[in-house]
Coordinates of C-alpha atoms in Angstrom, one line a residue:
M1 CA -47.5 -65.6 19.7
F2 CA -45.5 -67.5 17.1
H3 CA -43.2 -70.6 17.2
G4 CA -40.2 -70.4 14.9
T5 CA -39.5 -74.1 14.0
I6 CA -36.8 -75.1 11.4
T7 CA -38.1 -76.4 8.1
K8 CA -36.5 -77.0 4.8
E9 CA -37.6 -73.6 3.5
L10 CA -35.5 -71.7 6.1
T11 CA -32.2 -73.5 5.1
C12 CA -32.5 -72.7 1.3
H13 CA -31.9 -69.2 0.2
E14 CA -34.0 -69.5 -3.0
E15 CA -37.1 -70.7 -1.2
W16 CA -36.6 -68.2 1.6
S17 CA -36.9 -65.4 -1.0
H18 CA -40.5 -66.5 -1.7
Y19 CA -41.6 -65.1 1.7
N20 CA -43.4 -61.8 1.7
E21 CA -41.8 -58.5 2.8
N22 CA -43.4 -58.6 6.2
I23 CA -41.3 -61.5 7.4
I24 CA -39.2 -59.3 9.7
E25 CA -42.4 -58.1 11.4
D26 CA -43.4 -61.7 11.9
Q27 CA -40.1 -62.5 13.4
K28 CA -40.6 -59.9 16.1
D29 CA -43.3 -62.1 17.6
F30 CA -41.2 -65.3 17.7
V31 CA -40.8 -66.7 21.3
F32 CA -39.4 -70.1 20.5
V33 CA -36.7 -71.0 17.9
K34 CA -35.2 -74.5 17.5
Y35 CA -32.2 -74.7 15.0
N36 CA -30.7 -78.1 16.0
G37 CA -28.1 -79.9 13.9
L38 CA -28.6 -78.0 10.7
H39 CA -24.9 -77.1 10.0
L40 CA -25.6 -73.3 10.2
K41 CA -22.8 -70.8 10.4
S42 CA -24.5 -67.5 11.2
M43 CA -27.2 -66.3 13.6
E44 CA -28.0 -63.1 11.7
N45 CA -31.6 -64.2 11.1
L46 CA -32.3 -63.8 14.8
Q47 CA -31.5 -60.1 15.0
S48 CA -35.1 -59.1 14.6
C49 CA -36.5 -61.7 17.1
I50 CA -36.9 -59.2 19.9
S51 CA -39.6 -61.3 21.7
L52 CA -37.5 -64.5 21.7
R53 CA -37.6 -66.4 25.0
V54 CA -36.3 -69.9 24.2
C55 CA -33.4 -70.3 21.7
I56 CA -32.0 -73.8 20.8
F57 CA -29.1 -73.4 18.3
S58 CA -27.1 -76.5 19.1
N59 CA -24.9 -78.8 17.0
N60 CA -24.1 -76.2 14.3
F61 CA -21.0 -74.3 13.1
V62 CA -21.6 -70.9 14.8
T63 CA -18.6 -68.8 15.9
D64 CA -20.3 -65.4 16.7
I65 CA -23.4 -64.9 18.9
Q66 CA -23.4 -61.1 18.8
P67 CA -26.7 -61.0 16.8
L68 CA -28.5 -62.2 20.0
Q69 CA -27.9 -58.7 21.5
S70 CA -31.4 -57.6 20.6
C71 CA -33.1 -60.7 22.2
K72 CA -33.3 -59.2 25.7
K73 CA -36.2 -61.5 26.8
L74 CA -34.2 -64.8 26.6
I75 CA -34.9 -67.3 29.4
K76 CA -33.0 -70.3 27.9
L77 CA -30.1 -70.3 25.5
D78 CA -28.7 -73.6 24.2
L79 CA -25.5 -73.2 22.1
H80 CA -23.7 -76.5 22.8
G81 CA -21.9 -78.4 20.1
N82 CA -20.8 -75.3 18.1
Q83 CA -17.4 -73.7 17.3
I84 CA -17.5 -70.7 19.7
K85 CA -14.1 -69.6 21.0
T86 CA -14.9 -66.2 22.5
L87 CA -17.9 -64.6 24.2
P88 CA -19.2 -61.1 23.8
D89 CA -18.3 -58.4 26.4
K90 CA -20.0 -57.9 29.8
K91 CA -22.4 -55.3 28.3
F92 CA -23.9 -58.0 26.1
W93 CA -24.7 -60.3 29.0
S94 CA -25.9 -57.6 31.3
G95 CA -28.7 -56.9 28.7
L96 CA -30.0 -60.5 29.1
K97 CA -31.6 -59.8 32.5
N98 CA -34.1 -62.8 32.2
L99 CA -31.6 -65.5 31.2
K100 CA -31.7 -68.4 33.6
L101 CA -30.3 -71.4 31.7
L102 CA -27.2 -71.2 29.4
Y103 CA -25.7 -74.3 27.7
L104 CA -22.2 -73.7 26.3
H105 CA -20.6 -77.2 26.6
D106 CA -18.7 -78.9 23.7
N107 CA -17.3 -75.6 22.4
G108 CA -13.8 -74.1 21.9
F109 CA -13.4 -71.9 25.0
A110 CA -9.8 -71.9 26.2
K111 CA -9.4 -68.8 28.5
L112 CA -11.0 -68.3 31.9
K113 CA -10.7 -64.5 31.5
N114 CA -13.2 -64.6 28.6
I115 CA -15.6 -66.8 30.5
C116 CA -15.8 -64.4 33.5
V117 CA -17.8 -61.9 31.4
L118 CA -20.9 -64.1 32.3
S119 CA -20.9 -62.4 35.7
G120 CA -23.0 -59.7 34.0
C121 CA -26.0 -62.2 33.9
V122 CA -28.0 -61.1 37.0
S123 CA -30.5 -64.1 36.8
L124 CA -28.3 -67.0 35.6
I125 CA -29.1 -70.1 37.6
G126 CA -27.7 -73.0 35.5
L127 CA -24.5 -73.1 33.3
T128 CA -22.8 -75.9 31.4
M129 CA -19.1 -75.7 30.2
F130 CA -18.0 -79.3 30.3
D131 CA -16.2 -80.8 27.2
C132 CA -14.5 -77.5 26.6
P133 CA -10.7 -76.9 26.9
V134 CA -11.3 -74.3 29.7
S135 CA -12.9 -77.0 31.9
L136 CA -9.5 -78.8 32.1
K137 CA -7.8 -75.8 33.7
K138 CA -7.0 -75.7 37.4
G139 CA -9.5 -73.6 39.4
Y140 CA -12.0 -73.5 36.6
R141 CA -15.0 -74.3 38.8
H142 CA -13.8 -72.1 41.7
V143 CA -13.4 -69.0 39.4
L144 CA -16.8 -69.4 37.7
V145 CA -18.7 -70.1 41.0
N146 CA -17.2 -67.0 42.7
S147 CA -17.5 -64.8 39.6
I148 CA -21.2 -65.5 38.7
W149 CA -22.9 -64.8 42.0
P150 CA -26.5 -65.9 41.1
L151 CA -25.3 -69.3 39.8
K152 CA -26.7 -72.3 41.5
A153 CA -25.6 -75.3 39.2
L154 CA -22.5 -75.8 37.1
D155 CA -22.2 -78.8 34.7
Y156 CA -23.4 -82.0 36.4
H157 CA -23.5 -80.8 40.0
V158 CA -25.3 -78.2 42.1
I159 CA -22.9 -75.7 43.8
S160 CA -22.2 -76.5 47.4
D161 CA -21.6 -74.2 50.3
E162 CA -18.0 -75.5 50.6
E163 CA -17.2 -73.9 47.2
I164 CA -18.6 -70.5 48.2
I165 CA -17.4 -70.3 51.9
Q166 CA -13.6 -70.5 52.1
N167 CA -11.9 -73.1 54.4
W168 CA -15.2 -74.7 55.5
H169 CA -15.0 -78.4 55.7
L170 CA -18.4 -80.1 55.6
P171 CA -19.5 -83.8 56.0
E172 CA -19.6 -86.1 53.0
R173 CA -23.3 -85.3 52.2
F174 CA -22.6 -81.6 51.7
K175 CA -19.2 -81.8 50.0
T176 CA -18.5 -80.7 46.5
F177 CA -19.3 -83.3 43.8
S178 CA -21.3 -85.4 46.3
Q179 CA -23.9 -87.8 45.0
S180 CA -26.7 -85.8 46.7
L181 CA -25.7 -82.7 44.6
F182 CA -25.6 -84.5 41.3
F183 CA -28.1 -83.2 38.7
N184 CA -28.3 -83.5 34.9
L185 CA -28.8 -79.8 34.0
C186 CA -28.9 -80.5 30.2
P187 CA -31.3 -83.4 29.3
T188 CA -31.4 -84.7 25.8
L189 CA -33.4 -82.8 23.3
I190 CA -36.8 -84.3 22.4
K191 CA -38.1 -84.1 18.9
G192 CA -41.2 -82.1 18.3
T193 CA -41.3 -80.1 21.6
T194 CA -43.3 -76.9 21.8
Y195 CA -42.8 -73.6 23.6
E196 CA -45.1 -74.7 26.5
D197 CA -43.0 -78.0 26.9
E198 CA -39.8 -76.0 27.0
I199 CA -41.2 -73.6 29.7
K200 CA -42.4 -76.5 31.8
N201 CA -38.9 -78.1 31.4
I202 CA -37.3 -74.8 32.5
K203 CA -39.5 -74.6 35.6
H204 CA -38.9 -78.2 36.5
I205 CA -35.1 -77.8 36.2
I206 CA -35.1 -74.6 38.4
S207 CA -37.4 -76.1 41.0
R208 CA -35.3 -79.3 41.1
I209 CA -32.1 -77.2 41.7
N210 CA -33.8 -75.2 44.5
E211 CA -35.1 -78.5 46.0
I212 CA -31.5 -80.0 46.0
L213 CA -30.1 -76.8 47.6
A214 CA -32.9 -76.7 50.2
H215 CA -32.0 -80.2 51.4
N216 CA -28.2 -80.2 50.9
S217 CA -27.1 -76.6 51.8
P218 CA -26.3 -76.1 55.5
V219 CA -26.7 -72.3 55.2
L220 CA -30.2 -72.6 53.8
I221 CA -31.2 -75.2 56.4
I222 CA -30.0 -73.0 59.2
Q223 CA -31.8 -70.0 57.7
R224 CA -35.0 -72.0 57.4
W225 CA -34.8 -73.0 61.0
I226 CA -34.2 -69.5 62.2
R227 CA -37.0 -68.0 60.0
G228 CA -39.4 -70.7 61.3
F229 CA -38.5 -70.0 64.9
I230 CA -38.9 -66.2 64.4
V231 CA -42.3 -66.7 62.7
R232 CA -43.5 -69.1 65.4
K233 CA -42.4 -66.7 68.1
H234 CA -44.1 -63.7 66.3
L235 CA -47.3 -65.7 65.9
R236 CA -47.2 -66.9 69.5
M237 CA -46.9 -63.3 70.8
R238 CA -49.6 -62.2 68.4
C239 CA -52.0 -65.0 69.6
R240 CA -51.3 -64.0 73.2
K241 CA -52.1 -60.4 72.6
E242 CA -55.3 -61.3 70.8
M243 CA -56.4 -63.7 73.6
K244 CA -55.6 -61.0 76.1
A245 CA -57.6 -58.4 74.2
E246 CA -60.5 -60.9 73.8
S247 CA -60.5 -61.6 77.6
E248 CA -60.5 -57.8 78.3
D249 CA -63.4 -57.3 75.9
E250 CA -65.3 -60.1 77.5
E251 CA -64.8 -58.7 80.9
V252 CA -65.9 -55.3 79.8
D253 CA -68.9 -56.7 78.0
T254 CA -70.1 -58.8 80.9
K255 CA -69.7 -55.9 83.2
F256 CA -72.0 -53.5 81.3
R257 CA -74.3 -55.9 79.5
I258 CA -78.0 -55.6 80.3
S259 CA -79.8 -58.9 79.6
A260 CA -83.5 -59.3 78.9
V261 CA -83.7 -61.8 81.7
K262 CA -82.6 -59.2 84.3
I263 CA -85.5 -56.8 83.5
P264 CA -88.1 -58.3 85.9
L265 CA -85.7 -57.7 88.8
Y266 CA -86.1 -53.9 88.5
S267 CA -87.7 -52.0 91.5
S268 CA -91.2 -50.5 91.4
R269 CA -89.7 -47.1 90.7
S270 CA -89.2 -48.1 87.1
I271 CA -92.9 -47.9 86.4
K272 CA -92.6 -44.2 86.2
Y273 CA -90.2 -44.6 83.3
G274 CA -92.1 -47.5 81.7
E275 CA -92.4 -45.9 78.3
M276 CA -88.8 -45.0 78.2
L277 CA -87.7 -48.5 79.3
K278 CA -89.8 -50.0 76.4
E279 CA -88.0 -47.7 74.0
M280 CA -84.7 -48.6 75.5
K281 CA -85.5 -52.3 75.3
W282 CA -86.4 -52.0 71.7
D283 CA -83.2 -50.1 71.0
Y284 CA -80.9 -52.4 72.9
F285 CA -82.7 -55.8 72.6
P286 CA -84.8 -55.9 69.4
E287 CA -84.0 -59.6 68.8
Y288 CA -85.5 -60.7 72.1
L289 CA -88.8 -58.7 71.6
Q290 CA -89.4 -60.3 68.1
P291 CA -91.0 -63.8 67.9
F292 CA -88.5 -66.7 67.7
P293 CA -88.1 -68.3 64.3
A294 CA -88.9 -72.0 63.8
T295 CA -85.2 -72.9 63.6
R296 CA -83.4 -70.7 66.1
Q297 CA -80.0 -69.5 64.9
K298 CA -77.2 -68.5 67.1
P299 CA -77.2 -64.7 67.4
P300 CA -73.9 -63.1 66.3
V301 CA -71.8 -61.7 69.1
K302 CA -71.3 -58.0 68.6
R303 CA -68.5 -56.6 70.8
E304 CA -68.5 -52.9 71.7
T305 CA -65.4 -50.8 72.1
H306 CA -64.4 -49.0 75.3
R307 CA -65.6 -45.7 73.8
Q308 CA -69.1 -47.0 73.0
L309 CA -69.4 -48.6 76.4
R310 CA -68.3 -45.4 78.1
E311 CA -70.8 -43.3 76.1
R312 CA -73.6 -45.8 76.9
R313 CA -72.7 -45.6 80.6
E314 CA -72.8 -41.8 80.6
F315 CA -76.1 -41.9 78.7
L316 CA -77.7 -44.2 81.3
A317 CA -76.3 -42.1 84.2
T318 CA -77.7 -38.8 82.7
Q319 CA -81.0 -40.0 81.3
R320 CA -82.0 -42.3 84.1
A321 CA -81.8 -40.3 87.2
G322 CA -83.9 -42.7 89.2
M323 CA -82.2 -45.9 88.1
K324 CA -79.5 -47.4 90.3
L325 CA -76.8 -49.2 88.3
H326 CA -75.2 -51.0 91.3
M327 CA -78.0 -53.7 90.9
F328 CA -76.7 -54.4 87.4
D329 CA -73.2 -54.6 88.7
D330 CA -74.1 -57.1 91.4
I331 CA -76.1 -59.2 89.0
D332 CA -73.2 -59.1 86.5
T333 CA -70.6 -60.1 89.1
Y334 CA -72.9 -62.9 90.3
Y335 CA -73.3 -64.3 86.8
S336 CA -69.6 -63.9 86.0
E337 CA -68.6 -65.7 89.2
Q338 CA -71.2 -68.5 88.5
K339 CA -69.8 -68.8 85.0
Q340 CA -66.2 -69.0 86.3
Q341 CA -67.2 -71.7 88.8
E342 CA -68.9 -73.6 86.0
E343 CA -65.8 -73.3 83.8
E344 CA -63.6 -74.5 86.7
A345 CA -66.0 -77.4 87.4
R346 CA -65.9 -78.3 83.7
K347 CA -62.2 -78.1 83.6
F348 CA -61.9 -80.3 86.7
A349 CA -64.3 -82.8 85.2
A350 CA -62.4 -82.8 81.9
M351 CA -59.1 -83.4 83.9
V352 CA -60.7 -86.2 85.9
A353 CA -62.0 -87.8 82.7
A354 CA -58.6 -87.4 81.1
Q355 CA -56.9 -89.1 84.0
V356 CA -59.5 -91.9 83.9
D357 CA -58.9 -92.3 80.1
Q358 CA -55.1 -92.2 80.7
E359 CA -55.5 -95.0 83.4
K360 CA -57.7 -97.0 81.0
A361 CA -55.2 -96.5 78.2
R362 CA -52.3 -97.6 80.5
L363 CA -54.3 -100.8 81.5
N364 CA -55.1 -101.5 77.8
I365 CA -51.4 -101.1 76.9
R366 CA -50.4 -103.5 79.6
E367 CA -53.0 -106.0 78.5
N368 CA -51.9 -105.6 74.9
L369 CA -48.3 -106.1 75.8
R370 CA -49.1 -109.2 77.8
K371 CA -51.1 -110.6 74.9
K372 CA -48.3 -109.7 72.5
I373 CA -45.7 -111.4 74.8
S374 CA -47.7 -114.5 75.0
M375 CA -48.2 -114.6 71.2
A376 CA -44.5 -114.0 70.7
R377 CA -43.7 -116.9 73.0
K378 CA -46.0 -119.2 71.1
L379 CA -44.6 -118.1 67.8
M380 CA -41.1 -118.6 69.1
E381 CA -42.0 -122.2 70.2
K382 CA -43.5 -122.9 66.8
D383 CA -40.4 -121.4 65.1
N384 CA -38.1 -123.6 67.3
E385 CA -40.0 -126.7 66.3
T386 CA -39.9 -125.9 62.6
I387 CA -36.2 -125.1 63.0
Q388 CA -35.5 -128.4 64.6
K389 CA -37.4 -130.3 61.9
G390 CA -35.6 -128.3 59.2
L391 CA -32.2 -129.0 60.8
Q392 CA -32.9 -132.8 61.0
K393 CA -34.0 -132.7 57.3
I394 CA -30.8 -130.8 56.4
W395 CA -28.6 -133.4 58.2
R396 CA -30.3 -136.3 56.4
E397 CA -29.8 -134.6 53.1
R398 CA -26.2 -133.8 53.9
L399 CA -25.4 -137.4 54.8
A400 CA -27.0 -138.6 51.6
Y401 CA -25.0 -136.0 49.7
L402 CA -21.7 -137.1 51.4
E403 CA -22.3 -140.7 50.3
K404 CA -22.9 -139.6 46.7
V405 CA -19.7 -137.5 46.9
R406 CA -17.7 -140.5 48.1
E407 CA -18.9 -142.6 45.2
R408 CA -18.1 -139.9 42.8
K409 CA -14.7 -139.5 44.3
S410 CA -13.9 -143.2 43.9
M411 CA -15.0 -143.1 40.2
F412 CA -13.0 -140.0 39.7
L413 CA -9.8 -141.6 41.1
A414 CA -10.2 -144.6 38.8
E415 CA -10.7 -142.3 35.8
K416 CA -7.7 -140.3 36.9
K417 CA -5.4 -143.3 36.9
I418 CA -6.5 -144.2 33.3
N419 CA -6.0 -140.7 32.2
A420 CA -2.6 -140.6 33.8
A421 CA -1.5 -143.7 31.9
D422 CA -2.8 -142.2 28.6
Q423 CA -1.0 -138.9 29.3
S424 CA 2.3 -140.7 30.0
L425 CA 2.1 -142.5 26.6
V426 CA 1.2 -139.2 24.8
L427 CA 4.1 -137.5 26.5
S428 CA 6.6 -140.1 25.5
L429 CA 5.4 -139.9 21.9
N430 CA 5.6 -136.1 22.0
N431 CA 9.1 -136.2 23.3
E432 CA 10.3 -138.5 20.6
R433 CA 8.6 -136.4 17.9
S434 CA 10.1 -133.2 19.4
I435 CA 13.7 -134.7 19.4
L436 CA 13.2 -135.7 15.7
L437 CA 12.0 -132.2 14.8
K438 CA 14.9 -130.6 16.6
G439 CA 17.4 -132.7 14.6
I440 CA 15.7 -131.7 11.3
V441 CA 15.7 -128.1 12.3
Q442 CA 19.4 -128.1 13.2
V443 CA 20.3 -129.6 9.9
D444 CA 18.3 -127.0 8.0
K445 CA 19.9 -124.3 10.1
L446 CA 23.4 -125.5 9.3
K447 CA 22.6 -125.5 5.6
R448 CA 21.2 -122.1 5.8
N449 CA 24.3 -120.8 7.7
L450 CA 26.7 -122.2 5.1
S451 CA 24.7 -120.5 2.3
E452 CA 24.7 -117.2 4.2
T453 CA 28.4 -117.3 4.9
K454 CA 29.2 -117.9 1.2
A455 CA 26.9 -115.0 0.2
K456 CA 28.6 -112.8 2.9
H457 CA 32.1 -113.7 1.7
L458 CA 31.2 -112.7 -1.9
D459 CA 29.6 -109.4 -0.7
V460 CA 32.8 -108.6 1.3
I461 CA 35.0 -109.2 -1.7
E462 CA 32.8 -107.0 -3.9
K463 CA 32.7 -104.3 -1.3
W464 CA 36.6 -104.4 -0.9
E465 CA 37.1 -104.0 -4.6
N466 CA 34.6 -101.1 -4.8
Q467 CA 36.3 -99.4 -1.9
K468 CA 39.7 -99.7 -3.5
Y469 CA 38.3 -98.2 -6.7
K470 CA 36.9 -95.3 -4.8
Q471 CA 40.2 -94.7 -3.0
N472 CA 42.0 -94.4 -6.4
L473 CA 39.4 -92.0 -7.7
L474 CA 39.8 -89.9 -4.6
M475 CA 43.6 -89.7 -5.0
E476 CA 43.2 -88.5 -8.6
M477 CA 40.6 -86.0 -7.6
K478 CA 42.8 -84.7 -4.8
K479 CA 45.7 -84.1 -7.2
L480 CA 43.4 -82.2 -9.7
R481 CA 42.1 -80.1 -6.8
E482 CA 45.7 -79.1 -5.7
K483 CA 46.5 -78.0 -9.3
W484 CA 43.3 -76.0 -9.5
A485 CA 44.0 -74.4 -6.1
E486 CA 47.5 -73.3 -7.3
E487 CA 46.1 -71.7 -10.4
I488 CA 43.3 -69.9 -8.5
Q489 CA 45.8 -68.6 -5.9
K490 CA 48.0 -67.1 -8.7
R491 CA 45.0 -65.4 -10.3
H492 CA 43.9 -64.1 -6.9
C493 CA 47.4 -62.6 -6.3
E494 CA 47.4 -60.8 -9.7
E495 CA 43.9 -59.4 -9.1
K496 CA 44.8 -58.3 -5.7
F497 CA 47.9 -56.4 -7.0
V498 CA 45.8 -54.6 -9.7
I499 CA 43.1 -53.7 -7.1
D500 CA 45.7 -52.3 -4.7
T501 CA 47.2 -50.1 -7.4
L502 CA 43.8 -48.7 -8.4
I503 CA 43.0 -48.0 -4.7
L504 CA 46.4 -46.2 -4.2
R505 CA 45.8 -44.0 -7.2
K506 CA 42.4 -43.0 -6.1
T507 CA 43.6 -42.2 -2.6
C508 CA 46.4 -40.0 -4.0
E509 CA 43.9 -38.1 -6.1
R510 CA 41.6 -37.6 -3.1
L511 CA 44.5 -36.4 -1.0
E512 CA 45.4 -33.8 -3.6
E513 CA 41.8 -32.5 -3.8
A514 CA 41.7 -32.3 0.0
K515 CA 44.9 -30.2 0.1
A516 CA 43.6 -27.8 -2.5
K517 CA 40.3 -27.4 -0.7
V518 CA 42.1 -26.7 2.6
E519 CA 44.3 -24.0 1.0
F520 CA 41.2 -22.3 -0.6
I521 CA 39.3 -22.3 2.7
K522 CA 42.3 -20.7 4.5
T523 CA 42.6 -18.0 1.9
Y524 CA 38.8 -17.4 1.9
Y525 CA 38.5 -16.9 5.7
T526 CA 41.6 -14.7 6.1
S527 CA 40.8 -12.3 3.3
K528 CA 37.2 -11.4 4.0
S529 CA 37.4 -7.8 3.0
H530 CA 39.0 -8.7 -0.3
K531 CA 36.3 -11.2 -0.9
K532 CA 33.6 -8.6 -0.3
H533 CA 35.0 -6.4 -3.0
N534 CA 35.7 -9.2 -5.3
N535 CA 32.7 -11.5 -5.2
E536 CA 34.5 -14.3 -6.7
P537 CA 32.5 -17.6 -6.9
M538 CA 33.9 -20.7 -5.2
P539 CA 35.5 -23.3 -7.4
D540 CA 33.3 -26.1 -8.6
H541 CA 35.4 -28.8 -7.1
I542 CA 34.9 -27.4 -3.4

């Protein structure tokens, strides 16, 4: 496994040529490539990276991503900050079956129709398209969410159920763009990250998205409740069946079990079959005939099936003709009834003990409540005392503060009177100064107006003289133009007369030619037989 990291050698063509001929074979094993902020324009070097899983090609000048068609194992593709304006067709994206995270923000996409080809990504979970012209269009988020079905997060927010299910109004917590659905899908790139770090980051992002959806999607919450109810119901039914089967097995076992303690109760007729009984005892109860170990272990309970019990019962009925099994049945029923009575007595004792414990707990709770109430009353009394002392202290401090405030107020009023007298003096001086400045400004303004009026008078006189001179020039030009127009009209009439005569002559000639042509055609079609004998050629002018 190789990690393709950008170095200076990969950006310089001359130094790249120093690599051996097997570089393409090495690129086939690349699983991680990070070309970030290197001003690259092409992605042709990635055509042979067929094992590539994580590709970071951000902040470059890429316009075409078609070379990534052979990288079918991509999981994360970061192309933000480039100059991509169009995406490949749907066939390209359907080949990337493992792609889960796609970052396309800060590019030049402008058409929603071109973005909808991402619906071919069957595993795409996270997509970023903010800071693109297409993100400003109306219905941008609605179209993408309902076109890319596996998508769970778009830009800075996880997709809510309100965006998928039409006309479903949800509370504020589950609404679109709510604070609970906010998630930064594209964190800032960290320098020096490895392939393992990127895979961990991808897993963290996907798990975080699933966690947000699990807690903020009403559909998933309802489904989780229903699945839990069904599983609990299934397990409950299964446990009941197992308990019922266990109880049936226990009843069957106790009915046909032959204990070693029951052997001395046999009748005297069993002496005849002593040897056979010993063999039977050894076959059925070998652990009881062996000496007990120093530390006795609990023997494992081996339950027999109905078929084994039936076979053993038939064997005992056929091989022991003189043995009566009703004695075993009576002993088994006696022990089972005794065991049942002991179990009921134990349950009754446990119930009585539970009631006693419950009564004790109730008494303890009452005692604790009484103690807590008394402690609370004492604490309230102490708090009231401290509050009274604090209030008295606050009143004393407030009275002292009021006295100080009064003293400050009297000092402030005295200073205010002095400041008012000073301000009145300053105002009178300012008024006199402003009146003087106004008079000076008015005098300067009058002088300026006089000089401006003189300059304007001179400009008017100069403009009037120039206008008069221009009018004279225009009159002379008008006379000259009239003379030139008369001469041009005369020439035009002469030229028109000459042209008309030439046109008349040409029309007369054409008329004569047309008449001759008509006469020849008439004579040619009327005298066909004559024309066959005399194969005369047509005139050249026809």
